[in-house]
Structures are given as C-alpha cells and as structure tokens.
mmCIF file of C-alpha atoms in Angstrom:
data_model
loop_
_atom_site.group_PDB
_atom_site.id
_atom_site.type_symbol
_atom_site.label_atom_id
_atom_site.label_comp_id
_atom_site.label_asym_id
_atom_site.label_seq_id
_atom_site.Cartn_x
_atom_site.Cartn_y
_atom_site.Cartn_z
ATOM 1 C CA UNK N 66 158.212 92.169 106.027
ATOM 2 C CA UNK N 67 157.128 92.377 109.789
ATOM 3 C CA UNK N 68 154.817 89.470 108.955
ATOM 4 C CA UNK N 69 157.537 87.264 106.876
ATOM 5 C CA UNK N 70 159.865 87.999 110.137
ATOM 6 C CA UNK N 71 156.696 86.802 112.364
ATOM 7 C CA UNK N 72 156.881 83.294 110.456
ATOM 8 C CA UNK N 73 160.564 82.913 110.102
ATOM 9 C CA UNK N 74 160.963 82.997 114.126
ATOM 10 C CA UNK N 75 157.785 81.007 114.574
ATOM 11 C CA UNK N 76 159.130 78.179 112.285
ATOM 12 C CA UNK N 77 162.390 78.216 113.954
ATOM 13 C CA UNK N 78 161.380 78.290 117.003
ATOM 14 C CA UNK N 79 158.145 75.315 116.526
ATOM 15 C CA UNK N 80 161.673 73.288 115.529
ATOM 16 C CA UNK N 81 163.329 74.003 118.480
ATOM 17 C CA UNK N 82 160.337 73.537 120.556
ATOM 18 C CA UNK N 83 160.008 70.022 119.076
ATOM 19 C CA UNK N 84 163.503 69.338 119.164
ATOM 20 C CA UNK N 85 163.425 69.807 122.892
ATOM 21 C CA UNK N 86 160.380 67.805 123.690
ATOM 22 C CA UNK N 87 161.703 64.666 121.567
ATOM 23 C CA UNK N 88 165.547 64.912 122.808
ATOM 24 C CA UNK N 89 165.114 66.361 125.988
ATOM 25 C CA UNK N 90 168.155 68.076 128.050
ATOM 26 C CA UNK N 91 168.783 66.476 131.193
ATOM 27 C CA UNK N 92 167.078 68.195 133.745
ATOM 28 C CA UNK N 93 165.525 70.441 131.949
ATOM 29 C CA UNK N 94 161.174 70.200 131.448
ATOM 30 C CA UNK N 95 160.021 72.621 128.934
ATOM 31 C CA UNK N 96 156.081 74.157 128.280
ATOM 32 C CA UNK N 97 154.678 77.041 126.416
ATOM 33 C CA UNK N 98 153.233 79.785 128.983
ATOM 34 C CA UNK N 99 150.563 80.150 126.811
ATOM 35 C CA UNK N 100 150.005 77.430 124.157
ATOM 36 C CA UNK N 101 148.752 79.793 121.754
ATOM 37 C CA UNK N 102 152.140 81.714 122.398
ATOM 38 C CA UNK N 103 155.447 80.214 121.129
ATOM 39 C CA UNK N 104 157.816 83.400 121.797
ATOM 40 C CA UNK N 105 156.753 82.548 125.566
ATOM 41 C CA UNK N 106 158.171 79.421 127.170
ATOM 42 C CA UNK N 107 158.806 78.165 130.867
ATOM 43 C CA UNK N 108 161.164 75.691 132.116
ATOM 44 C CA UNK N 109 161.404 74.101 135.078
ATOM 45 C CA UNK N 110 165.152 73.145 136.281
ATOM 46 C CA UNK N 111 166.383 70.241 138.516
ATOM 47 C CA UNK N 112 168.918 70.612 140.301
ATOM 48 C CA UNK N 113 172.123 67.898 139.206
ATOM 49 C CA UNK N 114 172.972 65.418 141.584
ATOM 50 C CA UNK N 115 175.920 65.901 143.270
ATOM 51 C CA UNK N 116 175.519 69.272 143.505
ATOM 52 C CA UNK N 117 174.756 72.327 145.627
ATOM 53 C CA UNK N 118 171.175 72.643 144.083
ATOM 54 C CA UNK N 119 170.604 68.500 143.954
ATOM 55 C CA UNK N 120 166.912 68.454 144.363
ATOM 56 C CA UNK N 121 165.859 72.007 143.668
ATOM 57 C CA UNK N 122 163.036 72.564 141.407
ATOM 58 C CA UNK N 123 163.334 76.286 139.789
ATOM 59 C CA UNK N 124 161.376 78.134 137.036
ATOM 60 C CA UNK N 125 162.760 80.189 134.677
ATOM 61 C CA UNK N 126 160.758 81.884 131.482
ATOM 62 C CA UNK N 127 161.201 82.342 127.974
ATOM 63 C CA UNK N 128 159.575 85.191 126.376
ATOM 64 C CA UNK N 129 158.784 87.438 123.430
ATOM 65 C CA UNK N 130 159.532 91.212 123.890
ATOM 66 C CA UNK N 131 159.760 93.981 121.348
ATOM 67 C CA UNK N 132 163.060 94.974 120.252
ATOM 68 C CA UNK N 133 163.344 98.823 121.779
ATOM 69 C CA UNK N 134 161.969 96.520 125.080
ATOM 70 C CA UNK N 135 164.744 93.874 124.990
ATOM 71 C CA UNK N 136 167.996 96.853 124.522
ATOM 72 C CA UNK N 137 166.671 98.336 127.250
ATOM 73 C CA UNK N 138 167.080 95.442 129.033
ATOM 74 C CA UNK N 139 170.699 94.668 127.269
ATOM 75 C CA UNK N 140 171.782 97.794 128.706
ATOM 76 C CA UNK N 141 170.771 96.674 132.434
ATOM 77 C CA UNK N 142 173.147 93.500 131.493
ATOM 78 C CA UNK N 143 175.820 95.393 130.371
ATOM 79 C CA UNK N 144 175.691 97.413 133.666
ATOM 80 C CA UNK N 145 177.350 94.829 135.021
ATOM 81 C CA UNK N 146 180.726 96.280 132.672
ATOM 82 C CA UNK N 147 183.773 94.525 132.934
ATOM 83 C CA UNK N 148 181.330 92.035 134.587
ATOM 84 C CA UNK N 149 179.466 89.923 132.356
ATOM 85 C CA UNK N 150 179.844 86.720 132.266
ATOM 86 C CA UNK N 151 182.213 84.888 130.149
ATOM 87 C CA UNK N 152 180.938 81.651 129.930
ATOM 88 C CA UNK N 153 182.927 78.810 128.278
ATOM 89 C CA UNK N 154 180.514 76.003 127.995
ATOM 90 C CA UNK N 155 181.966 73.677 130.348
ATOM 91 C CA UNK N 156 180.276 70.346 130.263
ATOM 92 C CA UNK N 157 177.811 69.457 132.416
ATOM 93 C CA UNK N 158 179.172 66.242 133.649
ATOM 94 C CA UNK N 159 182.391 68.246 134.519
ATOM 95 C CA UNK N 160 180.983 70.609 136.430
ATOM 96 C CA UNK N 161 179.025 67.678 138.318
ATOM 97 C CA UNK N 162 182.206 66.251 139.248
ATOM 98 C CA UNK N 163 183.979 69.143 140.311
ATOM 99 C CA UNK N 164 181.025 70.074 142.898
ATOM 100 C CA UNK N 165 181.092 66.427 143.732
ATOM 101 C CA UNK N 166 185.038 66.368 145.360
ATOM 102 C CA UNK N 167 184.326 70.027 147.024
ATOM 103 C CA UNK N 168 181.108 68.970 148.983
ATOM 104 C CA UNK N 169 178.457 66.681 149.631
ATOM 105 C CA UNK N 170 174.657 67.440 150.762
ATOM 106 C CA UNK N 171 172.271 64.762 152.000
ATOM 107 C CA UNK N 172 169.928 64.156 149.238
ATOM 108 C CA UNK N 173 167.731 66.675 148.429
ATOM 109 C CA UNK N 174 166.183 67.871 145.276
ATOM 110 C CA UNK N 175 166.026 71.015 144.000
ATOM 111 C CA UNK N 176 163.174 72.793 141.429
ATOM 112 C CA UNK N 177 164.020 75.815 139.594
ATOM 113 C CA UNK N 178 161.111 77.482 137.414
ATOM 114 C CA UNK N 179 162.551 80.401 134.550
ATOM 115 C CA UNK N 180 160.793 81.766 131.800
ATOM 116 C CA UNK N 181 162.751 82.490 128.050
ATOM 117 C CA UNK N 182 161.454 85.646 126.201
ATOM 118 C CA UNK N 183 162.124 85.726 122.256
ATOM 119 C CA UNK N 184 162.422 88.583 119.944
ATOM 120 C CA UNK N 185 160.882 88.700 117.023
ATOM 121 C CA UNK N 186 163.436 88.778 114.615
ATOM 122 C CA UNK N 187 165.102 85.371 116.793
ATOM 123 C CA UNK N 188 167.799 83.535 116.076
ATOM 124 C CA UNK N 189 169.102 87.245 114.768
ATOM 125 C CA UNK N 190 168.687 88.452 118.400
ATOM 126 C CA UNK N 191 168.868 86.602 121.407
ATOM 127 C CA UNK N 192 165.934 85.579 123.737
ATOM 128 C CA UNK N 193 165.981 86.776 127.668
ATOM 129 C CA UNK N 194 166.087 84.659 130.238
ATOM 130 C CA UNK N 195 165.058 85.098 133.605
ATOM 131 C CA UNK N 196 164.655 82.632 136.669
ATOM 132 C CA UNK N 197 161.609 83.281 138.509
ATOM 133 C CA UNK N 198 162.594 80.972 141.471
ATOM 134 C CA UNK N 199 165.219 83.349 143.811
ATOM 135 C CA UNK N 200 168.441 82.556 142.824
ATOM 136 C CA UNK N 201 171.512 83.522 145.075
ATOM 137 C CA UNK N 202 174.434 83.271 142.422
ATOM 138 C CA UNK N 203 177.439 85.628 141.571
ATOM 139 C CA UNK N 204 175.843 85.436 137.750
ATOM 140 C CA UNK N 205 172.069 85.940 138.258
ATOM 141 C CA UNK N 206 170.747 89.332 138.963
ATOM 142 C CA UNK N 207 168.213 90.058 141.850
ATOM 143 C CA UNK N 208 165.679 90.313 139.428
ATOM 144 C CA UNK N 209 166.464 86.800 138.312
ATOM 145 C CA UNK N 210 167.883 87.876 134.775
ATOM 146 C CA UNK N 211 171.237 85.587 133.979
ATOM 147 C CA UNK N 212 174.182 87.167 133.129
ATOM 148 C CA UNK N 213 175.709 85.134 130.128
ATOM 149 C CA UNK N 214 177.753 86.447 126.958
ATOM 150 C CA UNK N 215 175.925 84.300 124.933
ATOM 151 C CA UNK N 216 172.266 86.145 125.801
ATOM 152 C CA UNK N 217 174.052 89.233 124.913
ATOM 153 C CA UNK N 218 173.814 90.759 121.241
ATOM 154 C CA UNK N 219 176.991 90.417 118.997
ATOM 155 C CA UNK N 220 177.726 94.583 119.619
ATOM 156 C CA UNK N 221 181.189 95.835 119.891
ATOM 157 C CA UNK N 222 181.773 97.069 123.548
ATOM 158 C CA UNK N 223 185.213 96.889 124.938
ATOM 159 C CA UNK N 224 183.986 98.191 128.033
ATOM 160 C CA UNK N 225 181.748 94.748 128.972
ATOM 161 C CA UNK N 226 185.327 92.825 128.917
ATOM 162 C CA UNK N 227 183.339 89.898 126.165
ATOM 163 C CA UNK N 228 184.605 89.791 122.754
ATOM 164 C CA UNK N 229 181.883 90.256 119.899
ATOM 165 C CA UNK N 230 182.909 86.586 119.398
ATOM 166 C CA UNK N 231 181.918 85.121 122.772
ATOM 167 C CA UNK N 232 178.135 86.677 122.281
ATOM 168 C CA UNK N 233 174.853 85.735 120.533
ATOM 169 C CA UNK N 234 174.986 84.974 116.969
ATOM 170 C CA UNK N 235 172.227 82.856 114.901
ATOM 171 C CA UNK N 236 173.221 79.191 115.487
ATOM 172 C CA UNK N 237 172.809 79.237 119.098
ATOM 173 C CA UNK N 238 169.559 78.195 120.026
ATOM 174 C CA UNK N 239 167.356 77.205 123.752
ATOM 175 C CA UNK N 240 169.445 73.986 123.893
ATOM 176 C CA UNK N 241 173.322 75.661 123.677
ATOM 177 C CA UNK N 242 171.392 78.335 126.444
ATOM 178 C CA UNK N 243 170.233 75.462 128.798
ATOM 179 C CA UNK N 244 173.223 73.733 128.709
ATOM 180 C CA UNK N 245 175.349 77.045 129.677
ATOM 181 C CA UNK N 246 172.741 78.084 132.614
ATOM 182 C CA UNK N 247 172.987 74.545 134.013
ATOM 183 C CA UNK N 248 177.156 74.828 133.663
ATOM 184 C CA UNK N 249 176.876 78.007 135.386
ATOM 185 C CA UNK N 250 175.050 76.961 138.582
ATOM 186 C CA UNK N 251 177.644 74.872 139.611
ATOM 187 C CA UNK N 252 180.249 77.349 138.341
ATOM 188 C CA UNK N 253 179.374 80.603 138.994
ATOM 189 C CA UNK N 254 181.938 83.253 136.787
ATOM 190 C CA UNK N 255 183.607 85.263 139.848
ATOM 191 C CA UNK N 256 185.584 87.715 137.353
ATOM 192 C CA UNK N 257 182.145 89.312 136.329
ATOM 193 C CA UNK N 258 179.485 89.139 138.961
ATOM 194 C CA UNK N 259 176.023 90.307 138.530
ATOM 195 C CA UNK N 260 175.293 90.105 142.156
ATOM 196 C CA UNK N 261 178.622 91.116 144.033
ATOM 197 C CA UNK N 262 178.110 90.020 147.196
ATOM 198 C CA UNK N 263 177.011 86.232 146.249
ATOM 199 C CA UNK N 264 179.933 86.183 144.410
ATOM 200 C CA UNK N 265 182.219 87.300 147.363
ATOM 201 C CA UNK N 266 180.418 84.740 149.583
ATOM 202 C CA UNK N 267 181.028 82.671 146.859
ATOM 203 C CA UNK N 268 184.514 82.759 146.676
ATOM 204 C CA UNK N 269 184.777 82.459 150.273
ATOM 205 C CA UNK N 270 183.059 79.054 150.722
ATOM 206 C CA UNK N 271 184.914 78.861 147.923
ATOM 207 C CA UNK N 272 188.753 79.306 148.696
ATOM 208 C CA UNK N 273 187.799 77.747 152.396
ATOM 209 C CA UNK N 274 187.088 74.433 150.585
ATOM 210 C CA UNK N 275 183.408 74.345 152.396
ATOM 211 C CA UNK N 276 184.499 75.249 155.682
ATOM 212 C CA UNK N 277 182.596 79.131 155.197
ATOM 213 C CA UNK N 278 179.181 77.493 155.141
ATOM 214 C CA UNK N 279 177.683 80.649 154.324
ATOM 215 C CA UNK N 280 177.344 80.382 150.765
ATOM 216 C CA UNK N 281 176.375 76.802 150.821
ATOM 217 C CA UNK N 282 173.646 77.280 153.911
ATOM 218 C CA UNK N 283 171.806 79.877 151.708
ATOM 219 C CA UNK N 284 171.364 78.300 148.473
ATOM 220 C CA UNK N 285 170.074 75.150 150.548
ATOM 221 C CA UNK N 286 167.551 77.408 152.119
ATOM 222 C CA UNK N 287 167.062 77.966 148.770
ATOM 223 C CA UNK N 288 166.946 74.725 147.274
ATOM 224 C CA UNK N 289 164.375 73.678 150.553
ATOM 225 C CA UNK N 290 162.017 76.281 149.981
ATOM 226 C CA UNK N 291 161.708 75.223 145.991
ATOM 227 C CA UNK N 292 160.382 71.290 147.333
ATOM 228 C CA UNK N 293 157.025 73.250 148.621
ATOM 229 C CA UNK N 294 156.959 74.334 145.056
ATOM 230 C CA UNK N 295 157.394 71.650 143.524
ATOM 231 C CA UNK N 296 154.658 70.206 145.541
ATOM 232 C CA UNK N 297 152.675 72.397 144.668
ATOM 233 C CA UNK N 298 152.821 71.889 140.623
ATOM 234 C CA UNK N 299 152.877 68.003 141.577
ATOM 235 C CA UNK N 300 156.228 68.147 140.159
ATOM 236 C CA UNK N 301 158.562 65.125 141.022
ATOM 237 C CA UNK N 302 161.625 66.120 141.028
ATOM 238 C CA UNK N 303 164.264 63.344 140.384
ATOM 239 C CA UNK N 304 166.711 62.130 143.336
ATOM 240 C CA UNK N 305 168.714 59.995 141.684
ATOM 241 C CA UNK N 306 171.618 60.365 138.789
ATOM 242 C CA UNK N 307 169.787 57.555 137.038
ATOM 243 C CA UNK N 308 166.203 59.371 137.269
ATOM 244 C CA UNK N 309 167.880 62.836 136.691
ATOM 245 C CA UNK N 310 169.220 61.802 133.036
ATOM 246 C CA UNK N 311 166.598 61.221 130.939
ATOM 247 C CA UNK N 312 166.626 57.896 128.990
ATOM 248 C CA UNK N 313 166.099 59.084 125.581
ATOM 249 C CA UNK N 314 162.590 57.421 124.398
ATOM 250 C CA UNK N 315 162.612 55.043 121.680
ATOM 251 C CA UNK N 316 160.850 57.837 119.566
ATOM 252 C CA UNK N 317 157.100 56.590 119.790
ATOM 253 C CA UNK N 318 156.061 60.285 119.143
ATOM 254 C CA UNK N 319 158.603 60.353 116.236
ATOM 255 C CA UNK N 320 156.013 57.887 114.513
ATOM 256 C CA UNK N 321 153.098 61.313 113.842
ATOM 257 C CA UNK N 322 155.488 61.932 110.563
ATOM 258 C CA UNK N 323 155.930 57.851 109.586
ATOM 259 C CA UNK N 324 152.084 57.508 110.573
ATOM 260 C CA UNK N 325 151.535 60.638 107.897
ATOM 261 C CA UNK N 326 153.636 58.517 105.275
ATOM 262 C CA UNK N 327 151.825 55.601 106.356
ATOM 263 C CA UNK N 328 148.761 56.890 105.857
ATOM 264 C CA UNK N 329 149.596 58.089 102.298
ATOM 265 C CA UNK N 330 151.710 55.209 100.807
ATOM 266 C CA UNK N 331 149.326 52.565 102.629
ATOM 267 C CA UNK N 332 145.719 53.047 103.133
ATOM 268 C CA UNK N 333 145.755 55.539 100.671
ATOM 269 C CA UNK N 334 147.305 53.581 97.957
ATOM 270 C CA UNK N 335 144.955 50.754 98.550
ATOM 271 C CA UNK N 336 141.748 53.488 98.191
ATOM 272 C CA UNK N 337 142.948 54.942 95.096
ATOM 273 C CA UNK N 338 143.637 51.732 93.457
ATOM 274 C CA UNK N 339 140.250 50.923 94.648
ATOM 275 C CA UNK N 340 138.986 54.157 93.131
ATOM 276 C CA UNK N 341 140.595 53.518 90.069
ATOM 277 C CA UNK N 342 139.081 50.281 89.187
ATOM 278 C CA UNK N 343 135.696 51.681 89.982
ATOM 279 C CA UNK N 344 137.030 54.262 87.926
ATOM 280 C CA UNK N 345 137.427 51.971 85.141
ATOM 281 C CA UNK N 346 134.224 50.096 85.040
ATOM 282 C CA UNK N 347 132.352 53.344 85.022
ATOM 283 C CA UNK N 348 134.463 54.175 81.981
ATOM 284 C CA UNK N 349 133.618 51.008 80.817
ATOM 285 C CA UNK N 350 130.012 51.735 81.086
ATOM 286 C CA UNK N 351 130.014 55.153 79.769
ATOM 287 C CA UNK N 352 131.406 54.479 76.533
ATOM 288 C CA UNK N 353 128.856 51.682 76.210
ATOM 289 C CA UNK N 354 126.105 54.749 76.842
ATOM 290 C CA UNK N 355 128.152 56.474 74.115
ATOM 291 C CA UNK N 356 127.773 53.719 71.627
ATOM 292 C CA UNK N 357 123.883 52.994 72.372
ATOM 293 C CA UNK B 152 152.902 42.788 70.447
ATOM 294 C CA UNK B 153 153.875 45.915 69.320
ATOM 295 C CA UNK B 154 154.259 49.202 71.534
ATOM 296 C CA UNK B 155 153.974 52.651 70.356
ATOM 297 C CA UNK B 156 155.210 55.521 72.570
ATOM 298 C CA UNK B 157 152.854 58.538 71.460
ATOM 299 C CA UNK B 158 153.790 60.842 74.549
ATOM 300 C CA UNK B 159 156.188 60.570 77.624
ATOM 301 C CA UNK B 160 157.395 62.834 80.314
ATOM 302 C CA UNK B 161 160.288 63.432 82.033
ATOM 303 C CA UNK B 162 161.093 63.716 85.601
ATOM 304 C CA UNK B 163 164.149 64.949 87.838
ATOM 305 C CA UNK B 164 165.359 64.985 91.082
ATOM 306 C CA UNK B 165 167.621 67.565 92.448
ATOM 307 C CA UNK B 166 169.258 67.968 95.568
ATOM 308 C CA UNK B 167 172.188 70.367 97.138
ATOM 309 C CA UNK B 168 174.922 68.655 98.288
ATOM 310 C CA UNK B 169 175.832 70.564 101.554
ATOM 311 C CA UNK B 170 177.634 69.188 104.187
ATOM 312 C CA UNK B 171 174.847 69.162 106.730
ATOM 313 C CA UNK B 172 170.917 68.786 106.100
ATOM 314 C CA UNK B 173 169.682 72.059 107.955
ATOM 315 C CA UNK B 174 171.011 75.578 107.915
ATOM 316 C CA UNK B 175 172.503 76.256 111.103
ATOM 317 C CA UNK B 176 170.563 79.533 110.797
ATOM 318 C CA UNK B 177 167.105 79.536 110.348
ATOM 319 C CA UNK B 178 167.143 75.425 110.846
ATOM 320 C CA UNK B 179 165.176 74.709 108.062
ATOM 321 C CA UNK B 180 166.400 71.614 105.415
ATOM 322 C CA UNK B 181 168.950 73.083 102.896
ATOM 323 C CA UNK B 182 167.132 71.135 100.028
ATOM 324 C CA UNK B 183 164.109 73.602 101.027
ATOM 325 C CA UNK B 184 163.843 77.199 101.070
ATOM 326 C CA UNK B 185 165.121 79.310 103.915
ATOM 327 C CA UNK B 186 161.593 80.990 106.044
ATOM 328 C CA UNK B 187 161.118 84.346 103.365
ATOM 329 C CA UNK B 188 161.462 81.828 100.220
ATOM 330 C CA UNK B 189 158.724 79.902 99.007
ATOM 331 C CA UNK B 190 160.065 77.914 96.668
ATOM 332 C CA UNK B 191 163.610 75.726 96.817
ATOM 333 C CA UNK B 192 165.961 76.031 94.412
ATOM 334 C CA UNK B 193 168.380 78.565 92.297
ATOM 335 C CA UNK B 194 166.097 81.349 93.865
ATOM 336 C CA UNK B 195 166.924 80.657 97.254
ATOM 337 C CA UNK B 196 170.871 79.453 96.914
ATOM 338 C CA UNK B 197 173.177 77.866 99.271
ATOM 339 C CA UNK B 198 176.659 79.935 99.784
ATOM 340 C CA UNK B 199 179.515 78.153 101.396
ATOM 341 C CA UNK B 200 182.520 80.418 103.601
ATOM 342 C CA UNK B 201 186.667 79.830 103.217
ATOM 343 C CA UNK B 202 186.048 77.871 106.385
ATOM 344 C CA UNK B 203 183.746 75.492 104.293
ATOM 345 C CA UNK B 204 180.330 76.364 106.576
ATOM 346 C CA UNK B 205 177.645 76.160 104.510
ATOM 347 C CA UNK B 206 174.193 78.219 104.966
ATOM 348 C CA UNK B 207 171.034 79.554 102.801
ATOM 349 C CA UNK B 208 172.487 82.873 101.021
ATOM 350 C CA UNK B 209 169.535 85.001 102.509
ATOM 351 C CA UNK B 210 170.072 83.873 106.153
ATOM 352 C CA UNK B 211 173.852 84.353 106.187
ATOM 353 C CA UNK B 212 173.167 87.486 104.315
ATOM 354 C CA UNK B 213 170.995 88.534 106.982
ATOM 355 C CA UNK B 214 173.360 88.226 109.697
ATOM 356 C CA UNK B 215 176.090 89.848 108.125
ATOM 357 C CA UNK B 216 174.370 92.837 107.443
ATOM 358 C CA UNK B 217 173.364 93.325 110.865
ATOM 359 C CA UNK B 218 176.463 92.961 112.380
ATOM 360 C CA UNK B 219 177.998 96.734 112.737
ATOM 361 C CA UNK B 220 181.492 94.620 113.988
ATOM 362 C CA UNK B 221 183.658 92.092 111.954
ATOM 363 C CA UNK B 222 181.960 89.709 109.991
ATOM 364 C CA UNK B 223 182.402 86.046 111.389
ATOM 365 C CA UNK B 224 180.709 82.757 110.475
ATOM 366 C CA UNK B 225 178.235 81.967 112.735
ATOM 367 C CA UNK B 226 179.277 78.259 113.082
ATOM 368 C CA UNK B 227 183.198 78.551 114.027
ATOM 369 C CA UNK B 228 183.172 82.331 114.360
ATOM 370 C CA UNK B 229 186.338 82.439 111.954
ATOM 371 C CA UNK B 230 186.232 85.857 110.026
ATOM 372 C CA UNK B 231 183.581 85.326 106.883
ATOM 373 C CA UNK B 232 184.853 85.303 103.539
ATOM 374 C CA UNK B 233 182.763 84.103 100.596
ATOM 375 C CA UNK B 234 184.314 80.992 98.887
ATOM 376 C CA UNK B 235 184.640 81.930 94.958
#
C-alpha cells in the first residue's frame, strides 16, 4: 500500500514536474534539490516588474516530509487563528497593475529562492512551502513558511476564520500554488497576518499611499541584498516585462515523445519489413532443405 | 482468383468519453488507469458528480473518504453527489 502510494505521488508529481518545465510560469525557474529526489524541489522567484520586489531573485523549496512531520507543522500555520490567509487568486497581471499606480522603483531586479516539500500521499495532502530568501511580508512567517489557505489541509476549524472550501483539495497542484504566492507578494492579506508587525507597516505605507517609506525601504533592502545572490548562482534575473514573461517555446523538447513514435512507425517499420523479407527467403530456403 | 477466409480476428477500440482527457486528481489520462490500477477499463471506472465533474472512481473515492467535513467536488467545490 505504502509502496502503491510511493508511485501514485511520484507519477503525479514527474507530470507536474514536466508540465512546469515545458509551460513555464512567468517568473518562476524550477529544479529538483536532489535529482534523484522528486518530493524535493527549489524555485527560484523573480520579482514582477512594476513591483515592490522588481528585480529580486528569491528561493523557496519544495519538499517531502512525513505526515506526523507536516501536522506538526499545520498546527504552527494555524497558530496564526483567525489569521490565515484567505487568498483569492487574484491574477497576476492585476496585481502588477495595482502596485504599478501606488509606486514606482528605479529598476531593479529581485531573486527569491523557496523550496516545496511533498507528502507522500500528495495531491491528497498539500506540499509545504517555505522561502529561504528573508521575506518581510504580513503573510510569510519568520521562518519563511507562507501562510496560504490553499497549503492548508481541507480540516474543519472555525477557529482559523478559512472555510474547508477555501483549503487544499486534490486538483490543486505547484502551478495553482505559484501563481497564489506570486499574487500574494504584491498583495499581502492584512486580515490574517503571519508576521504582525510587517503587516502593520504594511498597511501604513499602505493607507499613506507611499508616503510611510518604511515598508517599501525594507523590502528594497531586501530585494538589493538578493542581486549578490543571484550573482552568485550566475542567475540573470530579468529587467524587463518582455524578458520577465517567458515566450512559450515552440515545443522542441515536446518532440522526445514524436521522436519515440518516429522511431517506431519509421525506422522501425522500414527494419522489420526488411526483416521480413529476409524472413521470407530463409523460409524459402528451408522448405527447399525440407524437400531435399 | 478465388479467396478463402480459413481464420480472422477481430479487433476493438474503446475509449471513455469524459469531458476532459486527465483526471483532475491523480492527472493521469482517463482512457488509462488511475496510479493503484494496472490495467484500463471496467476495473478502474470513471464516475461523474450532479455537477457533471468527471474523475477515476478510486481517486474521487479516495478523497472523499478522507475528508472528516462535507463532501465537495474537488473541481468546483459544489457539495458531491454521485450522478445515477
């Protein structure tokens, strides 16, 4: 059982992993930790243009844990009560734009890193994910874990404030995750905070339409510190929209599966009937053995 | 020229006709098997909800029975009923 649960979230997740690799998200660069590990991933964030964290370059992680392991760390989530984050998947573009009108940086590029942990039993439970790059958000613990209802398991707990409905259930996946984290930079949930006193500072920069630079003066401390990074892992980050969404590729490493049929309706075809006609003459000359 | 048929065989094609190709769930192709099956087909059955969502019986099974709360599709997260 433990074994057919081993393969079911190892196929599932090689899909995924594919998936993501062929059809990137924008802004978004994912590798295994280990390549020997799937339930272990890393991404590396950009920042969006036209935002706070344009230019950053941050690392987050994706990563298997045991199941008595990952509700202990539910239950350090749900400390956060009446707090979690209810995020409504606001589209990224929309959350570009509204960043856009409140304030604009000189062009810099941020670099997050994060890593994703997976359960076992995954998509039945949801994967952790934790940025790795310090992250000064209302939503995203000290410890870099990100408060979203949609990492949390489908449990009934009035007290948290998120209906069963708003949390994890089977058909989410890394790309419905990615898409939410990258909404929720740009807007952080104030009604739940994970980290209280980013989100006051928050709201003040906030509700002072960027005059309360306090906020926005840390997370481009931040977003600085993440270009020696990047340097570092002779990452380069994108610094333009155009460079920041990915083109998607005229799939050239689609072909592997059309190079398989290829292979099998083409070459093949052409050995066998090949075979076959050598086939034939040797049938040819056995029965004449036969007869003599 | 005459032809005499001494043998022949027959062959079939079969296919479920879901709404999507994969199962939201375990995103494997309907017309296979969801991960625990090995083989596609009336073993490993497709079940469709009132709200018309379609998934392999075993997955949505699956996820039903580990929910302790209401029951919802996974898709649209309207309650789940089976569709007779």
């Amino acid at each position: 059982m433990a074994q057919q649960q081993m393969s079911s979230s190892q196929k599932a997740l090689m899909l995924e992993l594919k998936s993501l690799q062929e059809e990137p998200v924008e802004g978004f660069r994912i590798t295994l930790v280990d390549e020997s590990d799937l339930y272990n991933w890393e991404v590396a964030i950009f920042g969006p243009p036209n935002t706070l964290y344009e230019g950053g370059y941050f690392k987050l992680s994706l990563m298997l844990i045991s199941r008595g392991l990952q509700q202990k760390e539910t239950s350090t989530h749900e400390q956060c009560g009446a707090g979690a984050a209810h995020l409504k998947c606001t589209l990224l573009q929309q959350s570009v734009s509204t960043v856009k009108e409140k304030l604009s940086y000189p062009q810099m590029f941020y670099f997050f890193q994060a890593h994703i942990k997976f359960p076992i039993d995954y998509p039945y439970s949801p994967p952790t994910f934790r940025f790795l790059t310090k992250m000064w958000h209302p939503n995203i613990y000290e410890n870099g874990d990100v408060c979203i209802s949609i990492l949390h398991p489908p449990v009934d707990d009035p007290q948290s404030g998120e209906l069963p409905s708003e949390r994890w259930n089977p058909t989410q996946n890394v790309r419905t995750i990615l898409l939410s984290v990258i909404s929720l930079l740009n807007e952080p949930n104030t009604f739940s905070p994970a980290n209280v006193d980013a989100s006051v500072m928050f709201r003040k920069w906030r509700d002072s339409k960027g005059k309360d630079k306090e906020y926005a003066e840390i997370i481009r401390k931040q977003v600085l510190a993440t270009k020696a990074e990047a340097e570092k892992d002779g990452v380069k980050v994108p610094t333009t929209l155009a460079e920041y969404c990915i083109k998607t590729k005229v799939p050239s490493n689609d072909n592997s599966s059309d190079l398989l049929y290829d292979d099998l309706y083409d070459d093949d075809i052409d050995d066998e009937d090949e075979e076959e006609e050598d086939a034939d003459c040797y049938d040819d000359d056995d029965s004449g053995n036969e007869e003599s | 020229m005459r032809v005499k048929v001494r043998s022949w065989s027959g062959v079939a094609s079969w296919l479920w006709v879901a709404n999507d190709e994969n199962c939201g769930i375990c995103r494997m192709a309907f017309n296979g098997c969801c991960p625990d099956c090995k083989v596609p087909g009336d073993d490993c059955p497709l079940v469709w909800g009132q709200c018309s969502h379609c998934f392999h019986m075993h997955c949505i099974l699956k996820w039903l029975h580990s929910q302790q709360v209401q029951q919802h599709c996974p898709m649209c997260r309207q309650e789940w009923k089976f569709k007779e």
